[in-house]
Coordinates of C-alpha atoms in Angstrom, one line a residue:
X272 CA 0.0 0.0 0.0
X273 CA 1.0 3.6 -0.6
X274 CA -0.5 6.6 1.3
X275 CA -0.5 10.3 0.6
X276 CA -1.9 12.5 3.5
X277 CA -2.2 16.3 3.4
X278 CA -3.1 17.9 6.7
X279 CA -6.1 20.3 6.7
X280 CA -5.4 24.0 6.4
X281 CA -8.3 24.8 8.7
X282 CA -9.3 23.1 12.0
X283 CA -12.8 21.5 11.6
X284 CA -15.4 22.6 14.0
X285 CA -19.1 21.8 14.5
X286 CA -20.2 25.4 14.4
X287 CA -22.0 27.0 11.5
X288 CA -24.0 25.8 8.5
X289 CA -24.2 26.5 4.7
X290 CA -27.0 28.9 5.4
X291 CA -24.7 31.1 7.4
X292 CA -22.6 31.9 4.3
X293 CA -25.4 33.9 2.8
X294 CA -26.0 36.1 5.9
X295 CA -22.2 36.6 6.3
X296 CA -21.8 37.8 2.7
X297 CA -24.8 40.1 3.0
X298 CA -23.3 41.7 6.1
X299 CA -19.7 42.0 4.8
X300 CA -20.2 42.6 1.1
X301 CA -23.9 43.5 0.7
X302 CA -23.6 45.9 -2.3
X303 CA -21.2 43.6 -4.3
X304 CA -22.5 41.6 -7.2
X305 CA -23.0 38.0 -6.3
X306 CA -24.8 36.7 -9.4
X307 CA -25.5 37.7 -13.0
X308 CA -28.9 36.3 -13.8
X309 CA -29.7 35.4 -17.4
X310 CA -32.9 36.8 -18.9
X311 CA -34.2 36.7 -22.4
X312 CA -35.9 39.7 -24.0
X313 CA -36.8 40.5 -27.6
X314 CA -36.4 44.2 -26.8
X315 CA -32.6 44.0 -26.4
X316 CA -30.2 44.2 -29.2
X317 CA -27.8 41.3 -28.3
X318 CA -29.4 38.4 -30.3
X319 CA -28.4 34.9 -29.5
X320 CA -27.9 31.9 -31.8
X321 CA -31.2 30.5 -30.7
X322 CA -33.1 33.5 -31.9
X323 CA -33.7 35.3 -28.6
X324 CA -31.8 38.0 -26.9
X325 CA -30.1 38.0 -23.6
X326 CA -29.2 40.4 -20.8
X327 CA -27.4 39.6 -17.5
X328 CA -29.1 41.2 -14.5
X329 CA -26.8 41.8 -11.5
X330 CA -27.9 40.5 -8.1
X331 CA -26.1 41.7 -5.0
X332 CA -25.3 39.6 -1.9
X333 CA -27.8 41.7 0.0
X334 CA -30.5 40.9 -2.6
X335 CA -29.6 37.2 -2.6
X336 CA -29.9 37.1 1.2
X337 CA -33.3 38.7 1.1
X338 CA -34.5 36.3 -1.6
X339 CA -33.2 33.2 0.2
X340 CA -34.8 34.2 3.5
X341 CA -38.1 35.0 1.8
X342 CA -38.2 31.7 0.1
X343 CA -37.1 29.9 3.3
X344 CA -40.0 31.5 5.1
X345 CA -42.3 30.3 2.4
X346 CA -41.1 26.7 2.9
X347 CA -41.7 27.1 6.6
X348 CA -45.2 28.4 6.0
X349 CA -45.8 25.4 3.6
X350 CA -45.1 23.1 6.5
X351 CA -41.5 22.1 5.9
X352 CA -40.0 21.0 9.2
X353 CA -36.3 20.7 10.1
X354 CA -34.9 17.6 8.6
X355 CA -37.6 17.3 6.0
X356 CA -36.5 16.3 2.5
X357 CA -37.1 19.0 -0.2
X358 CA -36.6 17.8 -3.8
X359 CA -35.4 20.1 -6.7
X360 CA -35.9 18.9 -10.2
X361 CA -34.7 21.5 -12.6
X362 CA -32.0 22.5 -15.1
X363 CA -29.1 24.6 -13.9
X364 CA -30.6 28.1 -13.3
X365 CA -30.5 30.9 -10.7
X366 CA -33.7 29.6 -8.9
X367 CA -31.9 26.3 -8.2
X368 CA -29.3 28.1 -6.1
X369 CA -31.9 30.2 -4.4
X370 CA -33.9 27.1 -3.5
X371 CA -30.8 25.3 -2.3
X372 CA -29.8 27.9 0.2
X373 CA -33.4 28.6 1.2
X374 CA -34.1 25.0 2.0
X375 CA -30.9 24.9 4.2
X376 CA -32.0 28.2 5.9
X377 CA -35.3 26.4 6.7
X378 CA -33.4 23.5 8.1
X379 CA -34.4 21.1 5.3
X380 CA -32.3 18.5 3.5
X381 CA -32.1 19.0 -0.3
X382 CA -32.6 16.1 -2.6
X383 CA -31.5 16.9 -6.2
X384 CA -33.3 15.1 -9.1
X385 CA -32.0 15.3 -12.7
X386 CA -34.5 17.0 -14.9
X387 CA -34.0 14.2 -17.5
X388 CA -35.0 11.5 -15.0
X389 CA -37.7 9.0 -16.0
X390 CA -40.8 8.4 -13.9
X391 CA -39.2 5.2 -12.5
X392 CA -36.1 7.1 -11.4
X393 CA -38.1 9.9 -9.9
X394 CA -40.3 7.5 -7.9
X395 CA -37.2 5.7 -6.5
X396 CA -35.6 8.9 -5.3
X397 CA -38.8 10.4 -3.9
X398 CA -39.6 7.2 -2.1
X399 CA -36.1 6.3 -0.9
X400 CA -35.4 9.8 0.4
X401 CA -38.9 10.3 1.8
X402 CA -39.3 13.7 -0.1
X403 CA -42.2 15.8 1.4
X404 CA -42.0 18.8 -1.0
X405 CA -40.6 18.9 -4.5
X406 CA -40.0 22.0 -6.6
X407 CA -39.8 21.3 -10.4
X408 CA -38.9 23.6 -13.2
X409 CA -41.6 23.0 -15.8
X410 CA -45.1 21.6 -16.2
X411 CA -43.6 18.7 -18.1
X412 CA -41.6 17.9 -14.9
X413 CA -44.7 18.1 -12.9
X414 CA -46.4 15.7 -15.2
X415 CA -43.6 13.2 -14.6
X416 CA -44.0 13.6 -10.8
X417 CA -47.8 13.3 -11.1
X418 CA -47.5 9.9 -12.8
X419 CA -45.9 8.5 -9.6
X420 CA -47.5 10.7 -7.0
X421 CA -49.8 8.0 -5.8
X422 CA -46.9 5.7 -5.0
X423 CA -44.7 8.4 -3.4
X424 CA -46.4 8.2 -0.1
X425 CA -44.4 10.9 1.7
X426 CA -44.9 13.5 -1.1
X427 CA -47.2 16.3 -0.1
X428 CA -46.5 19.4 -2.3
X429 CA -45.4 19.9 -5.9
X430 CA -44.4 23.5 -6.9
X431 CA -43.4 24.6 -10.4
X432 CA -40.7 27.3 -11.0
X433 CA -42.1 28.4 -14.4
X434 CA -45.5 28.9 -12.8
X435 CA -44.3 31.3 -10.1
X436 CA -43.2 28.9 -7.4
X437 CA -40.8 31.3 -5.8
X438 CA -43.3 34.2 -5.8
X439 CA -45.8 31.9 -4.2
X440 CA -43.4 30.9 -1.5
X441 CA -42.6 34.6 -0.8
X442 CA -46.3 35.3 -0.4
X443 CA -46.9 32.3 1.8
X444 CA -43.9 33.3 4.1
X445 CA -44.9 36.9 4.5
X446 CA -46.2 36.3 8.0
X447 CA -43.2 34.1 9.1
X448 CA -40.8 36.1 11.3
X449 CA -37.1 36.3 11.4
X450 CA -37.1 34.6 14.8
X451 CA -38.6 31.5 13.3
X452 CA -35.7 31.2 10.9
X453 CA -33.2 32.0 13.6
X454 CA -34.5 29.1 15.8
X455 CA -34.2 26.8 12.8
X456 CA -30.6 27.8 12.2
X457 CA -29.7 27.3 15.9
X458 CA -30.6 23.7 15.4
X459 CA -28.2 23.2 12.5
X460 CA -24.4 22.6 12.7
X461 CA -21.8 21.1 10.6
X462 CA -22.8 17.5 11.5
X463 CA -26.3 18.1 10.3
X464 CA -27.3 16.5 6.9
X465 CA -27.4 19.1 4.1
X466 CA -28.3 16.9 1.1
X467 CA -28.9 13.4 -0.2
X468 CA -27.3 13.1 -3.7
X469 CA -28.0 9.9 -5.6
X470 CA -25.2 8.2 -7.5
X471 CA -25.4 7.8 -11.2
X472 CA -26.5 4.2 -11.0
X473 CA -24.4 2.5 -13.7
X474 CA -25.3 -0.8 -12.1
X475 CA -28.5 -1.3 -10.1
X476 CA -30.4 1.2 -8.1
X477 CA -28.8 4.6 -7.3
X478 CA -27.6 5.0 -3.8
X479 CA -28.3 8.2 -1.8
X480 CA -25.2 9.7 -0.3
X481 CA -25.8 11.7 2.8
X482 CA -23.6 14.7 2.9
X483 CA -23.4 17.1 5.8
X484 CA -23.0 20.9 6.1
X485 CA -19.5 20.1 7.4
X486 CA -18.6 18.0 4.3
X487 CA -19.2 21.1 2.1
X488 CA -17.9 23.7 4.5
X489 CA -14.7 22.0 5.5
X490 CA -13.9 20.9 1.9
X491 CA -14.5 24.4 0.5
X492 CA -12.4 26.0 3.3
X493 CA -9.5 23.8 2.4
X494 CA -10.0 24.1 -1.4
X495 CA -10.0 27.9 -1.3
X496 CA -6.6 27.7 0.4
X497 CA -5.3 26.0 -2.7
X498 CA -7.5 27.5 -5.4
X499 CA -7.4 31.1 -4.2
X500 CA -6.1 32.5 -7.5
X501 CA -9.1 30.9 -9.2
X502 CA -11.9 31.8 -6.8
X503 CA -10.6 34.8 -4.9
X504 CA -8.9 36.9 -7.6
X505 CA -10.3 40.3 -8.5
X506 CA -13.3 39.8 -10.8
X507 CA -13.4 36.0 -10.4
X508 CA -16.5 34.6 -12.1
X509 CA -17.8 31.3 -13.3
X510 CA -20.7 30.3 -15.5
X511 CA -22.3 27.1 -14.3
X512 CA -23.7 24.9 -17.1
X513 CA -23.2 21.4 -15.7
X514 CA -26.2 19.9 -13.8
X515 CA -26.6 21.2 -10.2
X516 CA -28.0 17.7 -9.5
X517 CA -24.4 16.5 -9.8
X518 CA -22.0 17.0 -6.9
X519 CA -19.4 18.6 -9.1
X520 CA -21.5 21.6 -9.9
X521 CA -23.0 21.7 -6.5
X522 CA -19.5 21.9 -4.9
X523 CA -18.6 24.8 -7.2
X524 CA -21.8 26.6 -6.3
X525 CA -20.9 26.4 -2.6
X526 CA -17.2 27.3 -3.3
X527 CA -18.3 30.5 -5.2
X528 CA -20.7 31.6 -2.4
X529 CA -18.0 30.9 0.2
X530 CA -15.3 32.7 -1.9
X531 CA -17.7 35.4 -3.2
X532 CA -16.9 34.7 -6.8
X533 CA -19.6 36.0 -9.2
X534 CA -21.8 33.2 -10.5
X535 CA -24.1 32.7 -13.5
X536 CA -26.2 29.9 -14.8
X537 CA -26.7 28.5 -18.3
X538 CA -29.2 25.8 -18.9
X539 CA -29.0 25.2 -22.6
X540 CA -25.8 24.0 -24.3
X541 CA -27.1 25.5 -27.6
X542 CA -26.7 29.0 -26.2
X543 CA -23.5 28.3 -24.3
X544 CA -21.1 30.3 -26.6
X545 CA -23.5 33.3 -26.5
X546 CA -23.6 33.0 -22.8
X547 CA -19.8 32.9 -22.5
X548 CA -19.7 36.1 -24.5
X549 CA -22.2 37.9 -22.4
X550 CA -21.2 36.6 -19.0
X551 CA -17.4 36.5 -19.6
X552 CA -16.3 34.0 -16.9
X553 CA -12.7 33.8 -15.6
X554 CA -13.0 30.1 -14.9
X555 CA -15.3 27.3 -16.0
X556 CA -15.9 23.7 -15.0
X557 CA -16.7 20.9 -17.4
X558 CA -16.2 17.3 -18.1
X559 CA -13.5 16.2 -20.6
X560 CA -16.1 15.5 -23.3
X561 CA -16.9 19.3 -23.4
X562 CA -13.2 20.2 -23.9
X563 CA -13.0 17.5 -26.7
X564 CA -16.0 18.9 -28.4
X565 CA -14.7 22.5 -28.3
X566 CA -11.4 21.3 -29.8
X567 CA -13.0 19.1 -32.5
X568 CA -15.5 21.8 -33.5
X569 CA -12.7 24.4 -33.8
X570 CA -10.6 22.0 -35.9
X571 CA -13.5 21.1 -38.2
X572 CA -14.5 24.8 -38.6
X573 CA -10.9 25.7 -39.5
X574 CA -10.8 22.9 -42.1
X575 CA -14.1 24.0 -43.6
X576 CA -12.7 27.5 -44.0
X577 CA -9.6 26.2 -45.7
X578 CA -7.4 26.9 -42.6
X579 CA -7.0 23.3 -41.5
X580 CA -3.2 23.2 -41.9
X581 CA -2.9 26.5 -39.9
X582 CA -5.0 25.1 -37.1
X583 CA -3.0 21.8 -37.1
X584 CA 0.3 23.6 -36.9
X585 CA -1.0 26.0 -34.2
X586 CA -2.2 23.0 -32.2
X587 CA 1.2 21.3 -32.4
X588 CA 2.9 24.5 -31.3
X589 CA 0.5 25.0 -28.4
X590 CA 1.2 21.4 -27.2
X591 CA 5.0 21.8 -27.6
X592 CA 5.0 25.2 -25.8
X593 CA 3.0 23.7 -22.9
X594 CA 5.2 20.6 -22.7
X595 CA 8.3 22.9 -22.6
X596 CA 6.9 24.6 -19.5
X597 CA 7.5 21.4 -17.6
X598 CA 11.2 21.3 -18.7
X599 CA 13.6 24.1 -19.3
X600 CA 11.0 26.3 -20.9
X601 CA 10.4 27.0 -24.6
X602 CA 13.3 28.2 -26.7
X603 CA 13.3 31.4 -28.8
X604 CA 12.0 29.8 -32.0
X605 CA 9.1 28.1 -30.2
X606 CA 8.2 31.3 -28.3
X607 CA 8.1 33.2 -31.6
X608 CA 5.9 30.6 -33.3
X609 CA 3.7 30.6 -30.2
X610 CA 3.3 34.4 -30.4
X611 CA 2.4 34.3 -34.0
X612 CA -0.3 31.6 -33.5
X613 CA -1.6 33.5 -30.4
X614 CA -2.6 36.3 -32.7
X615 CA -3.9 34.1 -35.5
X616 CA -5.6 31.3 -33.6
X617 CA -5.4 31.2 -29.8
X618 CA -6.9 34.6 -29.1
X619 CA -9.9 33.6 -31.2
X620 CA -10.4 30.4 -29.2
X621 CA -10.2 32.4 -25.9
X622 CA -12.7 34.9 -27.3
X623 CA -15.1 32.1 -28.1
X624 CA -15.2 31.4 -24.3
X625 CA -15.8 35.0 -23.4
X626 CA -12.2 36.3 -23.6
X627 CA -11.4 36.3 -19.9
X628 CA -11.2 32.6 -19.1
X629 CA -7.8 31.8 -17.4
X630 CA -8.7 28.5 -15.7
X631 CA -10.9 25.5 -16.4
X632 CA -11.6 22.8 -13.8
X633 CA -12.1 19.3 -15.3
X634 CA -13.5 16.2 -13.6
X635 CA -15.7 13.2 -14.1
X636 CA -13.3 11.3 -16.4
X637 CA -9.6 11.4 -17.3
X638 CA -8.5 14.2 -19.6
X639 CA -6.0 13.3 -22.3
X640 CA -2.5 14.7 -21.9
X641 CA -2.4 16.2 -25.4
X642 CA -5.7 18.0 -24.7
X643 CA -4.4 19.4 -21.4
X644 CA -1.2 20.7 -23.1
X645 CA -3.3 22.2 -26.0
X646 CA -5.4 24.2 -23.7
X647 CA -2.5 25.4 -21.6
X648 CA -0.8 26.3 -24.8
X649 CA -3.6 28.6 -25.9
X650 CA -3.8 30.3 -22.5
X651 CA -6.4 28.3 -20.6
X652 CA -5.0 26.2 -17.8
X653 CA -7.0 23.1 -17.1
X654 CA -6.9 22.0 -13.5
X655 CA -7.8 18.4 -13.7
X656 CA -9.2 16.8 -10.5
X657 CA -10.7 13.7 -9.0
X658 CA -13.7 13.1 -6.8
X659 CA -16.9 11.3 -6.3
X660 CA -20.4 11.9 -4.9
X661 CA -19.3 10.1 -1.8
X662 CA -16.4 12.6 -1.3
X663 CA -18.4 15.8 -1.9
X664 CA -16.5 16.1 -5.2
X665 CA -12.8 16.9 -5.1
X666 CA -10.3 14.8 -3.3
X667 CA -7.4 15.6 -5.5
X668 CA -6.8 18.5 -7.9
X669 CA -4.0 20.2 -9.8
X670 CA -3.6 23.7 -8.5
X671 CA -2.4 26.8 -10.5
X672 CA 1.1 26.6 -8.9
X673 CA 1.4 22.8 -9.0
X674 CA 0.1 21.5 -12.3
X675 CA 1.2 18.1 -13.6
X676 CA -0.7 17.4 -16.8
X677 CA -1.8 13.8 -17.2
X678 CA -2.6 13.5 -13.4
X679 CA -5.5 14.6 -11.3
X680 CA -3.1 16.3 -8.9
X681 CA -2.2 15.7 -5.2
X682 CA -4.8 15.4 -2.4
X683 CA -6.4 18.6 -1.2
X684 CA -5.6 19.6 2.4
X685 CA -7.7 17.6 4.8
X686 CA -7.7 14.6 2.4
X687 CA -5.7 11.3 2.2
X688 CA -5.3 8.8 -0.6
X689 CA -4.2 5.2 -0.1
X690 CA -3.5 2.8 -3.0
X691 CA -4.5 -0.7 -1.9
X692 CA -2.5 -3.7 -3.0
X693 CA -4.9 -4.4 -5.9
X694 CA -4.6 -0.8 -7.1
X695 CA -7.9 0.5 -5.7
X696 CA -8.0 4.1 -4.6
X697 CA -9.0 4.5 -0.9
X698 CA -10.0 7.9 0.4
X699 CA -10.2 9.5 3.8
X700 CA -10.9 13.2 4.6
X701 CA -13.2 16.0 5.5
X702 CA -15.4 15.5 2.4
X703 CA -16.0 11.8 2.8
X704 CA -19.7 11.0 3.3
X705 CA -21.0 9.2 6.4
X706 CA -23.6 6.8 5.0
X707 CA -25.8 5.8 2.1
X708 CA -29.3 6.7 3.0
X709 CA -31.2 3.8 4.5
X710 CA -28.6 1.3 3.2
X711 CA -26.4 0.0 6.0
X712 CA -24.9 -2.9 4.1
X713 CA -23.8 -0.7 1.2
X714 CA -22.3 1.7 3.8
X715 CA -20.4 -1.1 5.5
X716 CA -19.1 -2.3 2.2
X717 CA -17.9 1.2 1.1
X718 CA -16.4 2.4 4.4
X719 CA -13.9 0.1 6.0
X720 CA -11.7 1.2 8.9
X721 CA -12.3 4.8 8.1
X722 CA -11.4 4.5 4.4
X723 CA -13.8 4.9 1.5
X724 CA -13.3 2.3 -1.1
X725 CA -13.8 4.2 -4.3
X726 CA -13.9 1.3 -6.8
X727 CA -11.5 3.3 -9.0
X728 CA -7.9 2.2 -9.8
X729 CA -4.9 4.4 -9.8
X730 CA -1.3 5.1 -8.7
X731 CA 0.6 7.7 -6.9
X732 CA 3.8 9.1 -8.3
X733 CA 6.9 10.2 -6.4
X734 CA 5.5 13.6 -5.8
X735 CA 2.1 12.4 -4.5
X736 CA 0.2 13.1 -7.7
X737 CA -2.6 10.6 -8.5
X738 CA -3.2 9.0 -11.9
X739 CA -6.5 7.3 -12.6
X740 CA -6.2 4.0 -14.6
X741 CA -9.8 2.7 -14.6
X742 CA -12.7 1.2 -12.6
X743 CA -12.1 -1.9 -10.6
X744 CA -15.4 -3.5 -11.7
X745 CA -14.8 -2.7 -15.3
X746 CA -11.5 -4.6 -15.6
X747 CA -11.6 -7.2 -18.4
X748 CA -9.7 -10.5 -18.1
X749 CA -8.9 -12.0 -21.5
X750 CA -8.9 -15.8 -22.1
X751 CA -5.1 -15.5 -21.8
X752 CA -5.3 -14.1 -18.3
X753 CA -4.4 -10.5 -19.2
X754 CA -6.1 -7.7 -17.1
X755 CA -7.2 -4.8 -19.3
X756 CA -8.6 -1.4 -18.1
X757 CA -11.0 -0.4 -20.9
X758 CA -11.1 3.3 -19.9
X759 CA -7.6 3.9 -21.2
X760 CA -8.6 2.9 -24.7
X761 CA -12.1 4.3 -24.6
X762 CA -11.0 7.8 -23.5
X763 CA -8.6 7.9 -26.4
X764 CA -11.1 6.7 -28.9
X765 CA -13.8 9.2 -27.8
X766 CA -11.3 12.0 -28.6
X767 CA -11.7 11.4 -32.3
X768 CA -14.1 13.9 -33.9
X769 CA -16.6 11.4 -35.3
X770 CA -16.6 9.0 -32.4
X771 CA -19.5 9.6 -30.0
X772 CA -19.3 6.6 -27.7
X773 CA -17.5 3.3 -27.5
X774 CA -17.2 0.3 -25.3
X775 CA -14.2 -2.0 -25.1
X776 CA -15.0 -5.7 -24.8
X777 CA -13.1 -8.9 -24.4
X778 CA -13.8 -10.4 -21.0
X779 CA -12.9 -14.1 -21.2
X780 CA -12.3 -13.7 -25.0
X781 CA -9.1 -14.3 -26.9
X782 CA -8.5 -10.7 -27.7
X783 CA -9.8 -7.1 -27.1
X784 CA -12.4 -5.5 -29.4
X785 CA -14.6 -2.4 -29.4
X786 CA -18.1 -1.3 -30.3
X787 CA -18.2 2.3 -31.6
X788 CA -21.0 4.8 -32.3
X789 CA -20.7 7.8 -34.6
X790 CA -21.3 11.5 -33.6
X791 CA -24.3 12.7 -35.5
X792 CA -23.6 16.3 -34.6
X793 CA -20.0 16.3 -35.9
X794 CA -20.6 14.0 -38.9
X795 CA -21.9 16.6 -41.5
X796 CA -19.0 18.9 -41.1
X797 CA -16.4 16.1 -40.9
X798 CA -17.9 14.5 -44.0
X799 CA -17.7 17.8 -45.9
X800 CA -14.1 18.3 -44.9
X801 CA -13.2 14.8 -46.1
X802 CA -15.0 14.8 -49.4
X803 CA -18.0 12.8 -48.2
X804 CA -20.6 15.5 -48.5
X805 CA -23.9 13.9 -49.1
X806 CA -23.0 10.6 -47.4
X807 CA -25.6 9.9 -44.8
X808 CA -24.8 8.8 -41.2
X809 CA -26.3 5.4 -41.9
X810 CA -24.1 4.9 -45.0
X811 CA -21.1 6.3 -43.1
X812 CA -20.9 3.3 -40.8
X813 CA -19.7 1.0 -43.5
X814 CA -18.0 3.6 -45.7
X815 CA -14.3 2.7 -46.4
X816 CA -13.1 6.2 -45.6
X817 CA -14.8 6.1 -42.2
X818 CA -13.5 2.6 -41.5
X819 CA -10.0 3.9 -42.3
X820 CA -10.4 6.9 -40.0
X821 CA -11.6 4.7 -37.2
X822 CA -8.8 2.3 -37.7
X823 CA -6.4 5.2 -37.3
X824 CA -8.2 6.2 -34.1
X825 CA -7.9 2.6 -32.8
X826 CA -4.2 2.5 -33.7
X827 CA -3.7 5.8 -31.8
X828 CA -5.5 4.4 -28.8
X829 CA -3.4 1.2 -28.9
X830 CA -0.2 3.2 -28.4
X831 CA -1.2 3.7 -24.8
X832 CA -1.3 -0.1 -24.0
X833 CA 0.6 -3.3 -24.6
X834 CA 0.0 -5.5 -27.6
X835 CA -2.0 -8.0 -25.5
X836 CA -4.3 -5.1 -24.4
X837 CA -4.7 -3.6 -27.8
X838 CA -8.0 -3.5 -29.8
X839 CA -7.8 -6.0 -32.6
X840 CA -11.3 -5.6 -34.1
X841 CA -14.1 -3.0 -34.0
X842 CA -17.6 -2.6 -35.2
X843 CA -19.7 0.5 -35.8
X844 CA -23.2 0.3 -34.3
X845 CA -26.5 1.8 -35.6
X846 CA -27.7 4.7 -33.4
X847 CA -25.8 6.0 -30.3
X848 CA -25.5 5.5 -26.6
X849 CA -27.5 8.3 -25.0
X850 CA -29.2 9.2 -21.7
X851 CA -32.6 9.2 -23.5
X852 CA -32.3 5.6 -24.7
X853 CA -31.0 4.4 -21.3
X854 CA -27.4 3.6 -22.1
X855 CA -25.8 6.7 -20.3
X856 CA -26.4 7.9 -16.8
X857 CA -27.3 11.6 -16.3
X858 CA -23.6 12.3 -15.7
X859 CA -22.9 10.6 -19.1
X860 CA -21.3 7.5 -17.7
X861 CA -21.8 4.3 -19.8
X862 CA -24.2 1.7 -18.3
X863 CA -22.0 -1.2 -19.4
X864 CA -24.2 -3.9 -18.1
X865 CA -27.2 -2.6 -20.1
X866 CA -25.0 -2.2 -23.3
X867 CA -23.6 -5.7 -22.9
X868 CA -27.1 -7.1 -22.5
X869 CA -28.7 -5.3 -25.4
X870 CA -25.7 -5.7 -27.8
X871 CA -24.7 -9.2 -26.9
X872 CA -25.0 -10.4 -30.5
X873 CA -22.8 -7.6 -31.8
X874 CA -20.2 -8.5 -29.2
X875 CA -20.3 -12.2 -30.1
X876 CA -20.0 -11.3 -33.8
X877 CA -16.6 -9.6 -33.1
X878 CA -15.2 -12.9 -31.9
X879 CA -16.9 -15.2 -34.4

């Protein structure tokens, strides 16, 4: 075993709650802008790509405090008692954050529900958590809840944001006094439960992770100590577009409130570039697939405009310039080429993200080293990290002054990493959860002698930086006895512009193979750039040029592994793996057992 322990920067206490952050900020920084709230109006002149027009309305800390307290009083008037579960089913928007802190101010426990959840998933979470009140975004979400309402025996109230839920709560709470809220807050400390977040559920039922006020507060206190230049710098601002139902975005929400970084919300990926331009964040958070999409789209657009060779050379220079930062630094010739491409290419890419982005925080899956070097080379430093729902998000992260591309960084202060003899990553620290809600057996299995067994595989280098190599339960063992981690190959394959999803197979088989799906969004532009304009996506699956491109992608992926671990054959499937058809979780993780069940014949055909 190998351990890496980092002492906390702050001494944990039991005092205070997440709700206290809002009142503190109002008292100490009331007139300062806390949020920029997106609103659409046809009367403004700044048109978006979706046909509307957008303005960003500032909300001060004092205004946010008033809104949170008013909504909290409404929840009290509605009958929400301390410890009651309040569900939120909505896209990422300002009202989500208001409801989050309002529920905490009322002493409630927040239960997020992905807005894309099926009625079966909604029923499971409502029933398992014992949700009494749920606030949904739209009437369509209410319809989903209504289909299971008779079976969700604890559910009492359903409110709809788009139908004035927050205004209604303000009206209901008009007669509730400040003393009522004060008494509620006196009963909350850092050991009190703040939220129950349900895991993605790649296998079986999602489990509800009980996270306390202290998990969030202690983790953010320690994270700010290492990410101060990101969160505390003058004008620091982030635009949230990942789901707040996921712990990653939720942690950043709390981090921004704690560090007083300006925050905005964007709910529609189709308007994201317009929102970047209007909001102008200084840091963003995303999963690697987003960074891959931005790169691939920029490359395809440059090729379509006849500037493909310039982009390719610029990308190579960016990667080389970044890699040189880890050695003796770039030489004169490389610095000159970098300066030229900064004017021609890099500045335009930064402008597409609002023009002020200095940092990007990446998590959820490994980020390829080349991609990390490319973004640092164009002037956006990606801080790759590692965490899970059970750890309140980050356990490890690269920090601005200690970046090692290709790793997820060292443990944050207050966290410890142990690599077990079988390579499993074990975690201990201030962010680690206390229990799965109502599931004692799963809790005992996951928490052993104070260490959380993550199920992930990794290694620590000599400097204490963690590398992720795969998932323990996903390891394939070939007929020849070779252990293969599919994530290494899959991550590289998905980086190709026309690859949407893939699954590496070969358990108890003579060799390794893969099933691949094509990216319908990228296909038209890629096809045009490669002389295949007019070839449909259906025809593309068997087209020789596509097969050749995919073989090159497979060959590139195979460079990361030994010959025995390499992909020998692949097949292109009809359709795609998506959340809508049940093959991806809301956090875009592949449900391997479902894919293997439904595509068993396709898998067997690879080895026939």
